[in-house]
Amino acid sequence: MSPKRDPRHPSKPIPVPRSRTQSRRVPQSPGPSPSYAAVASGDVASGDVASGDVASAISKEPIKRPGLRGLMFFRWLGSWQFLLLTTLAILTGTLAFAVTSLFRMPNLPNCRAIFWPTASAAMRLQCAESYAGQGSVDFLLEAIELVEKLPDDHPLRAEINTKVETWSSQILTLADEQFHLGELETAIATAQKIPPNTAAANEVETSINRWKRIWDEGSETFEEAKEKLIEGNFKDAFGLSVRLLDVSNDHWSKTKYNELTKLIGLAREDSRKLGKVKRLISRGTVSSFKEAIKLLSSIKSESVLYKDAQELKKTAAKDMLRVAENALARQELSQAEEILAAIPRNQGLDQEIADFQVFTEAYRRAWSGDALGLDAAINRLQSLSKERPLYDRAQALMGRWRSEIKALAQLDAARQIAAQGNVSDLRSAIVQAKQVGTDNPRWDEVSDQISQWEKRVQTTEDQPILVRADQLAGVGTPQALRQAIQEARRINPNRALGDDAKKRIDRWQARIEAIEDRPLIEEARRLAAAGDLAGAIAAASRISPDRSLYGEVKNDLDSWRAQERNRTLLRDANSRARSGNATDLASAISTANQISSSSAQYANAIQQINRWSWDLLSLAESESRNSLDAAIRLAAQIPSQAEAYPSAQSRIQAWQAEVQAAEQQTELIETESPQDFADTVPTVGGGLESQQFPE
């Protein structure tokens, strides 16, 4: 029995109390423990002396008696209570082990340790059932393999075949579950592992074909829906997603359906983003590019439009490089650098961006505009080797700058020739400058210089002509003015002094026309003052609208024509009114009423209209005895400015009242009965038998 341990320190034994007379313990010697009898009798201390060497120990050491407590402990160990407790503990442990062993199946590690060539068929079947109970494909296949090694004529073959069929069906069921989980290849591989001599094997090919058909149906529908999403046809994509619900596979009808609906919603949102991105890119501003890149970065990788977004991002990056270079060409450095910083990296354009930094430095040097700055810019671009992405663009730019350097050299030579300022030198300078081609970037500058020299040459050549023309025009006569005009027309309108010559010609022509037309205007005004408007109009009409004094005479001419027209109207009105009948009076009133109130004939016209209106009203009064309607029509033609107008309106109202009363009387007579009408018919004797009136 091992010594007791201290609960607070399990590694340390509880010290056994010693007797007061015991001075020290006998050291242990190797060997077997002392017997229970020796210990119980107290002749040997427990664990101190081996049973085979008791006599030697006694002869070497004096016998030590244990203490009272130790003696009581040893006596308890030999009591019947201790023996009873020990026996009960042993029996309880044995019973628990037996029950556990009885109800527990052999575990896998034990089956793995069996040497199968010598194992019994019952052991194989028992381990196979244990394997199959795990429920996985590998364990089911291992269970089948374990029992299939038994011969066909074995006594347990019938039971084995039944179990193999069951296990094969379970494998096919697990394969179908794998198919529904979306693991088609795994399901096919699992089904193909089923033993060929089982009933489940006959269903393998049918199941695999059905799985493939269903899988192809779901896959085609899903991919077609994704293509519709890429095209932006969300309606058809949604219709295809609904078709997935009818696919006989949980992976397609549930998992992939949910995935597709999410893709549709995401694609709809991303499609709007791409549309906005294209509009932003087309603006070509720094802010629009930044916003476009931000929107493109928000399109997630699982979106069907992610690839389009990446392509569009590359396009945007290239456009940004182009816009940045244009900004550099306009010497807008800050804008170019801002665009460059906003270009997205990792889009396959990192080398282009690095080359663009070289372009920036080259442009800065070229901004000086002189040959030295352009040459320094060319030297900077020459650092780009052939394998660099912007090498071709650099070569083109260097070629342009070399052309500018050549143009500047030719222009400088031409300016040196034109420094003397005479016509011959200027013409030579123009010839020299024109050697610069029109396709040269500096052609505008060269062209402006050529135009200045040509104007100087033309001015020098044409100035004497203008001087001679001014001298001729100084005489002031029409003949001298015509000679001055003829002299000035020698200058081509497209030459430097062409505008000056034209202004002089127009001024001198106006002076000639004024000298010629002034007598006509004075004659027309004299005739008009004398009352001969027709003669005044005839005289003024001889001045055509393209003559210089036409504007002066036009107002007089319009006034005279208006007065003549008013006279003609009044004359025609008087002529028509002479007959005195109603129709002519109404026509005369209408004609006279056309005379303008600002005319001198207006007062006379009003006087005549008043007289003719009273005459027309009198005729209407006479006509009222025969026809009220005719009288109303005549009186209605009297104009509002005539003195007779109020009286005419009053008579019209009275006549209209009479007409209305007559119409009502007629309607009343027409409503009488036929018998009432017959009573009023005269008899044969000529008298009336009776006369009845309506109540």
mmCIF file with all atom_site columns, C-alpha atoms in Angstrom, residues 151-268:
data_model
loop_
_atom_site.group_PDB
_atom_site.id
_atom_site.type_symbol
_atom_site.label_atom_id
_atom_site.label_alt_id
_atom_site.label_comp_id
_atom_site.label_asym_id
_atom_site.label_entity_id
_atom_site.label_seq_id
_atom_site.pdbx_PDB_ins_code
_atom_site.Cartn_x
_atom_site.Cartn_y
_atom_site.Cartn_z
_atom_site.occupancy
_atom_site.B_iso_or_equiv
_atom_site.pdbx_formal_charge
_atom_site.auth_seq_id
_atom_site.auth_comp_id
_atom_site.auth_asym_id
_atom_site.auth_atom_id
_atom_site.pdbx_PDB_model_num
ATOM 1   C CA . PRO A 1 151 ? -16.362 -16.646 -51.596 1.00 0.00 ? 151 PRO A CA 1
ATOM 2   C CA . ASP A 1 152 ? -19.712 -16.838 -53.368 1.00 0.00 ? 152 ASP A CA 1
ATOM 3   C CA . ASP A 1 153 ? -20.579 -20.138 -51.737 1.00 0.00 ? 153 ASP A CA 1
ATOM 4   C CA . HIS A 1 154 ? -20.008 -18.886 -48.228 1.00 0.00 ? 154 HIS A CA 1
ATOM 5   C CA . PRO A 1 155 ? -22.904 -19.624 -45.825 1.00 0.00 ? 155 PRO A CA 1
ATOM 6   C CA . LEU A 1 156 ? -23.235 -15.872 -45.075 1.00 0.00 ? 156 LEU A CA 1
ATOM 7   C CA . ARG A 1 157 ? -23.321 -14.912 -48.777 1.00 0.00 ? 157 ARG A CA 1
ATOM 8   C CA . ALA A 1 158 ? -27.101 -14.269 -48.799 1.00 0.00 ? 158 ALA A CA 1
ATOM 9   C CA . GLU A 1 159 ? -26.871 -11.913 -45.834 1.00 0.00 ? 159 GLU A CA 1
ATOM 10  C CA . ILE A 1 160 ? -23.769 -10.271 -47.338 1.00 0.00 ? 160 ILE A CA 1
ATOM 11  C CA . ASN A 1 161 ? -25.479 -9.669  -50.689 1.00 0.00 ? 161 ASN A CA 1
ATOM 12  C CA . THR A 1 162 ? -28.438 -8.050  -48.977 1.00 0.00 ? 162 THR A CA 1
ATOM 13  C CA . LYS A 1 163 ? -26.163 -5.705  -47.074 1.00 0.00 ? 163 LYS A CA 1
ATOM 14  C CA . VAL A 1 164 ? -24.094 -4.905  -50.152 1.00 0.00 ? 164 VAL A CA 1
ATOM 15  C CA . GLU A 1 165 ? -27.282 -3.927  -52.011 1.00 0.00 ? 165 GLU A CA 1
ATOM 16  C CA . THR A 1 166 ? -28.309 -1.729  -49.122 1.00 0.00 ? 166 THR A CA 1
ATOM 17  C CA . TRP A 1 167 ? -24.912 -0.105  -48.897 1.00 0.00 ? 167 TRP A CA 1
ATOM 18  C CA . SER A 1 168 ? -24.787 0.446   -52.682 1.00 0.00 ? 168 SER A CA 1
ATOM 19  C CA . SER A 1 169 ? -28.176 2.177   -52.573 1.00 0.00 ? 169 SER A CA 1
ATOM 20  C CA . GLN A 1 170 ? -26.859 4.368   -49.758 1.00 0.00 ? 170 GLN A CA 1
ATOM 21  C CA . ILE A 1 171 ? -23.844 5.319   -51.906 1.00 0.00 ? 171 ILE A CA 1
ATOM 22  C CA . LEU A 1 172 ? -26.137 6.279   -54.796 1.00 0.00 ? 172 LEU A CA 1
ATOM 23  C CA . THR A 1 173 ? -28.253 8.341   -52.394 1.00 0.00 ? 173 THR A CA 1
ATOM 24  C CA . LEU A 1 174 ? -25.125 10.115  -51.121 1.00 0.00 ? 174 LEU A CA 1
ATOM 25  C CA . ALA A 1 175 ? -24.064 10.768  -54.715 1.00 0.00 ? 175 ALA A CA 1
ATOM 26  C CA . ASP A 1 176 ? -27.468 12.334  -55.397 1.00 0.00 ? 176 ASP A CA 1
ATOM 27  C CA . GLU A 1 177 ? -27.021 14.524  -52.317 1.00 0.00 ? 177 GLU A CA 1
ATOM 28  C CA . GLN A 1 178 ? -23.637 15.598  -53.634 1.00 0.00 ? 178 GLN A CA 1
ATOM 29  C CA . PHE A 1 179 ? -25.309 16.447  -56.946 1.00 0.00 ? 179 PHE A CA 1
ATOM 30  C CA . HIS A 1 180 ? -27.849 18.653  -55.170 1.00 0.00 ? 180 HIS A CA 1
ATOM 31  C CA . LEU A 1 181 ? -25.013 20.323  -53.263 1.00 0.00 ? 181 LEU A CA 1
ATOM 32  C CA . GLY A 1 182 ? -23.516 21.395  -56.585 1.00 0.00 ? 182 GLY A CA 1
ATOM 33  C CA . GLU A 1 183 ? -20.721 18.806  -56.730 1.00 0.00 ? 183 GLU A CA 1
ATOM 34  C CA . LEU A 1 184 ? -21.509 17.197  -60.080 1.00 0.00 ? 184 LEU A CA 1
ATOM 35  C CA . GLU A 1 185 ? -18.111 15.655  -60.766 1.00 0.00 ? 185 GLU A CA 1
ATOM 36  C CA . THR A 1 186 ? -17.879 14.330  -57.226 1.00 0.00 ? 186 THR A CA 1
ATOM 37  C CA . ALA A 1 187 ? -21.364 12.842  -57.523 1.00 0.00 ? 187 ALA A CA 1
ATOM 38  C CA . ILE A 1 188 ? -20.480 11.143  -60.817 1.00 0.00 ? 188 ILE A CA 1
ATOM 39  C CA . ALA A 1 189 ? -17.235 9.797   -59.389 1.00 0.00 ? 189 ALA A CA 1
ATOM 40  C CA . THR A 1 190 ? -19.083 8.505   -56.318 1.00 0.00 ? 190 THR A CA 1
ATOM 41  C CA . ALA A 1 191 ? -21.785 6.787   -58.376 1.00 0.00 ? 191 ALA A CA 1
ATOM 42  C CA . GLN A 1 192 ? -19.195 5.135   -60.603 1.00 0.00 ? 192 GLN A CA 1
ATOM 43  C CA . LYS A 1 193 ? -17.633 3.479   -57.547 1.00 0.00 ? 193 LYS A CA 1
ATOM 44  C CA . ILE A 1 194 ? -20.755 1.386   -56.899 1.00 0.00 ? 194 ILE A CA 1
ATOM 45  C CA . PRO A 1 195 ? -20.018 -2.328  -57.481 1.00 0.00 ? 195 PRO A CA 1
ATOM 46  C CA . PRO A 1 196 ? -21.193 -3.368  -60.947 1.00 0.00 ? 196 PRO A CA 1
ATOM 47  C CA . ASN A 1 197 ? -22.959 -6.519  -59.731 1.00 0.00 ? 197 ASN A CA 1
ATOM 48  C CA . THR A 1 198 ? -25.550 -4.616  -57.658 1.00 0.00 ? 198 THR A CA 1
ATOM 49  C CA . ALA A 1 199 ? -29.032 -3.382  -58.456 1.00 0.00 ? 199 ALA A CA 1
ATOM 50  C CA . ALA A 1 200 ? -27.935 0.211   -57.734 1.00 0.00 ? 200 ALA A CA 1
ATOM 51  C CA . ALA A 1 201 ? -25.285 -0.110  -60.450 1.00 0.00 ? 201 ALA A CA 1
ATOM 52  C CA . ASN A 1 202 ? -28.054 -0.418  -63.017 1.00 0.00 ? 202 ASN A CA 1
ATOM 53  C CA . GLU A 1 203 ? -29.295 3.049   -62.030 1.00 0.00 ? 203 GLU A CA 1
ATOM 54  C CA . VAL A 1 204 ? -25.880 4.703   -62.151 1.00 0.00 ? 204 VAL A CA 1
ATOM 55  C CA . GLU A 1 205 ? -25.831 5.506   -65.862 1.00 0.00 ? 205 GLU A CA 1
ATOM 56  C CA . THR A 1 206 ? -29.414 6.741   -65.789 1.00 0.00 ? 206 THR A CA 1
ATOM 57  C CA . SER A 1 207 ? -28.713 8.924   -62.791 1.00 0.00 ? 207 SER A CA 1
ATOM 58  C CA . ILE A 1 208 ? -25.525 10.330  -64.294 1.00 0.00 ? 208 ILE A CA 1
ATOM 59  C CA . ASN A 1 209 ? -27.292 11.179  -67.557 1.00 0.00 ? 209 ASN A CA 1
ATOM 60  C CA . ARG A 1 210 ? -30.124 12.811  -65.631 1.00 0.00 ? 210 ARG A CA 1
ATOM 61  C CA . TRP A 1 211 ? -27.652 14.792  -63.531 1.00 0.00 ? 211 TRP A CA 1
ATOM 62  C CA . LYS A 1 212 ? -25.761 15.987  -66.593 1.00 0.00 ? 212 LYS A CA 1
ATOM 63  C CA . ARG A 1 213 ? -28.960 16.970  -68.378 1.00 0.00 ? 213 ARG A CA 1
ATOM 64  C CA . ILE A 1 214 ? -30.238 18.910  -65.369 1.00 0.00 ? 214 ILE A CA 1
ATOM 65  C CA . TRP A 1 215 ? -26.812 20.453  -64.797 1.00 0.00 ? 215 TRP A CA 1
ATOM 66  C CA . ASP A 1 216 ? -26.524 21.552  -68.436 1.00 0.00 ? 216 ASP A CA 1
ATOM 67  C CA . GLU A 1 217 ? -30.012 23.049  -68.263 1.00 0.00 ? 217 GLU A CA 1
ATOM 68  C CA . GLY A 1 218 ? -29.160 25.070  -65.172 1.00 0.00 ? 218 GLY A CA 1
ATOM 69  C CA . SER A 1 219 ? -25.727 26.051  -66.453 1.00 0.00 ? 219 SER A CA 1
ATOM 70  C CA . GLU A 1 220 ? -27.031 27.200  -69.850 1.00 0.00 ? 220 GLU A CA 1
ATOM 71  C CA . THR A 1 221 ? -29.824 29.202  -68.236 1.00 0.00 ? 221 THR A CA 1
ATOM 72  C CA . PHE A 1 222 ? -27.425 30.814  -65.787 1.00 0.00 ? 222 PHE A CA 1
ATOM 73  C CA . GLU A 1 223 ? -24.834 31.728  -68.425 1.00 0.00 ? 223 GLU A CA 1
ATOM 74  C CA . GLU A 1 224 ? -27.498 33.027  -70.817 1.00 0.00 ? 224 GLU A CA 1
ATOM 75  C CA . ALA A 1 225 ? -28.847 35.226  -68.030 1.00 0.00 ? 225 ALA A CA 1
ATOM 76  C CA . LYS A 1 226 ? -25.348 36.589  -67.399 1.00 0.00 ? 226 LYS A CA 1
ATOM 77  C CA . GLU A 1 227 ? -24.973 37.414  -71.109 1.00 0.00 ? 227 GLU A CA 1
ATOM 78  C CA . LYS A 1 228 ? -28.299 39.265  -71.017 1.00 0.00 ? 228 LYS A CA 1
ATOM 79  C CA . LEU A 1 229 ? -27.044 41.223  -68.025 1.00 0.00 ? 229 LEU A CA 1
ATOM 80  C CA . ILE A 1 230 ? -23.873 42.178  -69.874 1.00 0.00 ? 230 ILE A CA 1
ATOM 81  C CA . GLU A 1 231 ? -26.037 43.351  -72.801 1.00 0.00 ? 231 GLU A CA 1
ATOM 82  C CA . GLY A 1 232 ? -28.164 45.387  -70.401 1.00 0.00 ? 232 GLY A CA 1
ATOM 83  C CA . ASN A 1 233 ? -31.301 43.326  -71.075 1.00 0.00 ? 233 ASN A CA 1
ATOM 84  C CA . PHE A 1 234 ? -32.490 43.064  -67.470 1.00 0.00 ? 234 PHE A CA 1
ATOM 85  C CA . LYS A 1 235 ? -36.015 41.968  -68.363 1.00 0.00 ? 235 LYS A CA 1
ATOM 86  C CA . ASP A 1 236 ? -34.869 38.810  -70.175 1.00 0.00 ? 236 ASP A CA 1
ATOM 87  C CA . ALA A 1 237 ? -32.283 38.126  -67.470 1.00 0.00 ? 237 ALA A CA 1
ATOM 88  C CA . PHE A 1 238 ? -34.995 38.202  -64.821 1.00 0.00 ? 238 PHE A CA 1
ATOM 89  C CA . GLY A 1 239 ? -37.142 35.837  -66.907 1.00 0.00 ? 239 GLY A CA 1
ATOM 90  C CA . LEU A 1 240 ? -34.238 33.399  -67.131 1.00 0.00 ? 240 LEU A CA 1
ATOM 91  C CA . SER A 1 241 ? -33.700 33.595  -63.386 1.00 0.00 ? 241 SER A CA 1
ATOM 92  C CA . VAL A 1 242 ? -37.297 32.475  -62.876 1.00 0.00 ? 242 VAL A CA 1
ATOM 93  C CA . ARG A 1 243 ? -36.595 29.457  -65.095 1.00 0.00 ? 243 ARG A CA 1
ATOM 94  C CA . LEU A 1 244 ? -33.894 28.373  -62.649 1.00 0.00 ? 244 LEU A CA 1
ATOM 95  C CA . LEU A 1 245 ? -36.614 27.709  -60.077 1.00 0.00 ? 245 LEU A CA 1
ATOM 96  C CA . ASP A 1 246 ? -37.876 24.888  -62.260 1.00 0.00 ? 246 ASP A CA 1
ATOM 97  C CA . VAL A 1 247 ? -34.486 23.157  -62.467 1.00 0.00 ? 247 VAL A CA 1
ATOM 98  C CA . SER A 1 248 ? -34.574 19.864  -60.540 1.00 0.00 ? 248 SER A CA 1
ATOM 99  C CA . ASN A 1 249 ? -31.452 20.594  -58.579 1.00 0.00 ? 249 ASN A CA 1
ATOM 100 C CA . ASP A 1 250 ? -31.149 22.427  -55.283 1.00 0.00 ? 250 ASP A CA 1
ATOM 101 C CA . HIS A 1 251 ? -27.840 23.958  -56.300 1.00 0.00 ? 251 HIS A CA 1
ATOM 102 C CA . TRP A 1 252 ? -29.352 25.679  -59.348 1.00 0.00 ? 252 TRP A CA 1
ATOM 103 C CA . SER A 1 253 ? -32.895 26.309  -58.088 1.00 0.00 ? 253 SER A CA 1
ATOM 104 C CA . LYS A 1 254 ? -31.791 27.737  -54.758 1.00 0.00 ? 254 LYS A CA 1
ATOM 105 C CA . THR A 1 255 ? -28.101 28.641  -54.469 1.00 0.00 ? 255 THR A CA 1
ATOM 106 C CA . LYS A 1 256 ? -27.518 29.767  -58.056 1.00 0.00 ? 256 LYS A CA 1
ATOM 107 C CA . TYR A 1 257 ? -30.979 31.366  -58.269 1.00 0.00 ? 257 TYR A CA 1
ATOM 108 C CA . ASN A 1 258 ? -30.187 33.524  -55.252 1.00 0.00 ? 258 ASN A CA 1
ATOM 109 C CA . GLU A 1 259 ? -26.787 34.293  -56.745 1.00 0.00 ? 259 GLU A CA 1
ATOM 110 C CA . LEU A 1 260 ? -28.376 35.306  -60.073 1.00 0.00 ? 260 LEU A CA 1
ATOM 111 C CA . THR A 1 261 ? -30.969 37.577  -58.469 1.00 0.00 ? 261 THR A CA 1
ATOM 112 C CA . LYS A 1 262 ? -28.169 39.333  -56.612 1.00 0.00 ? 262 LYS A CA 1
ATOM 113 C CA . LEU A 1 263 ? -26.239 39.646  -59.871 1.00 0.00 ? 263 LEU A CA 1
ATOM 114 C CA . ILE A 1 264 ? -29.289 41.195  -61.568 1.00 0.00 ? 264 ILE A CA 1
ATOM 115 C CA . GLY A 1 265 ? -29.692 43.813  -58.878 1.00 0.00 ? 265 GLY A CA 1
ATOM 116 C CA . LEU A 1 266 ? -25.977 44.500  -58.864 1.00 0.00 ? 266 LEU A CA 1
ATOM 117 C CA . ALA A 1 267 ? -25.828 44.673  -62.675 1.00 0.00 ? 267 ALA A CA 1
ATOM 118 C CA . ARG A 1 268 ? -28.763 47.082  -62.818 1.00 0.00 ? 268 ARG A CA 1
#
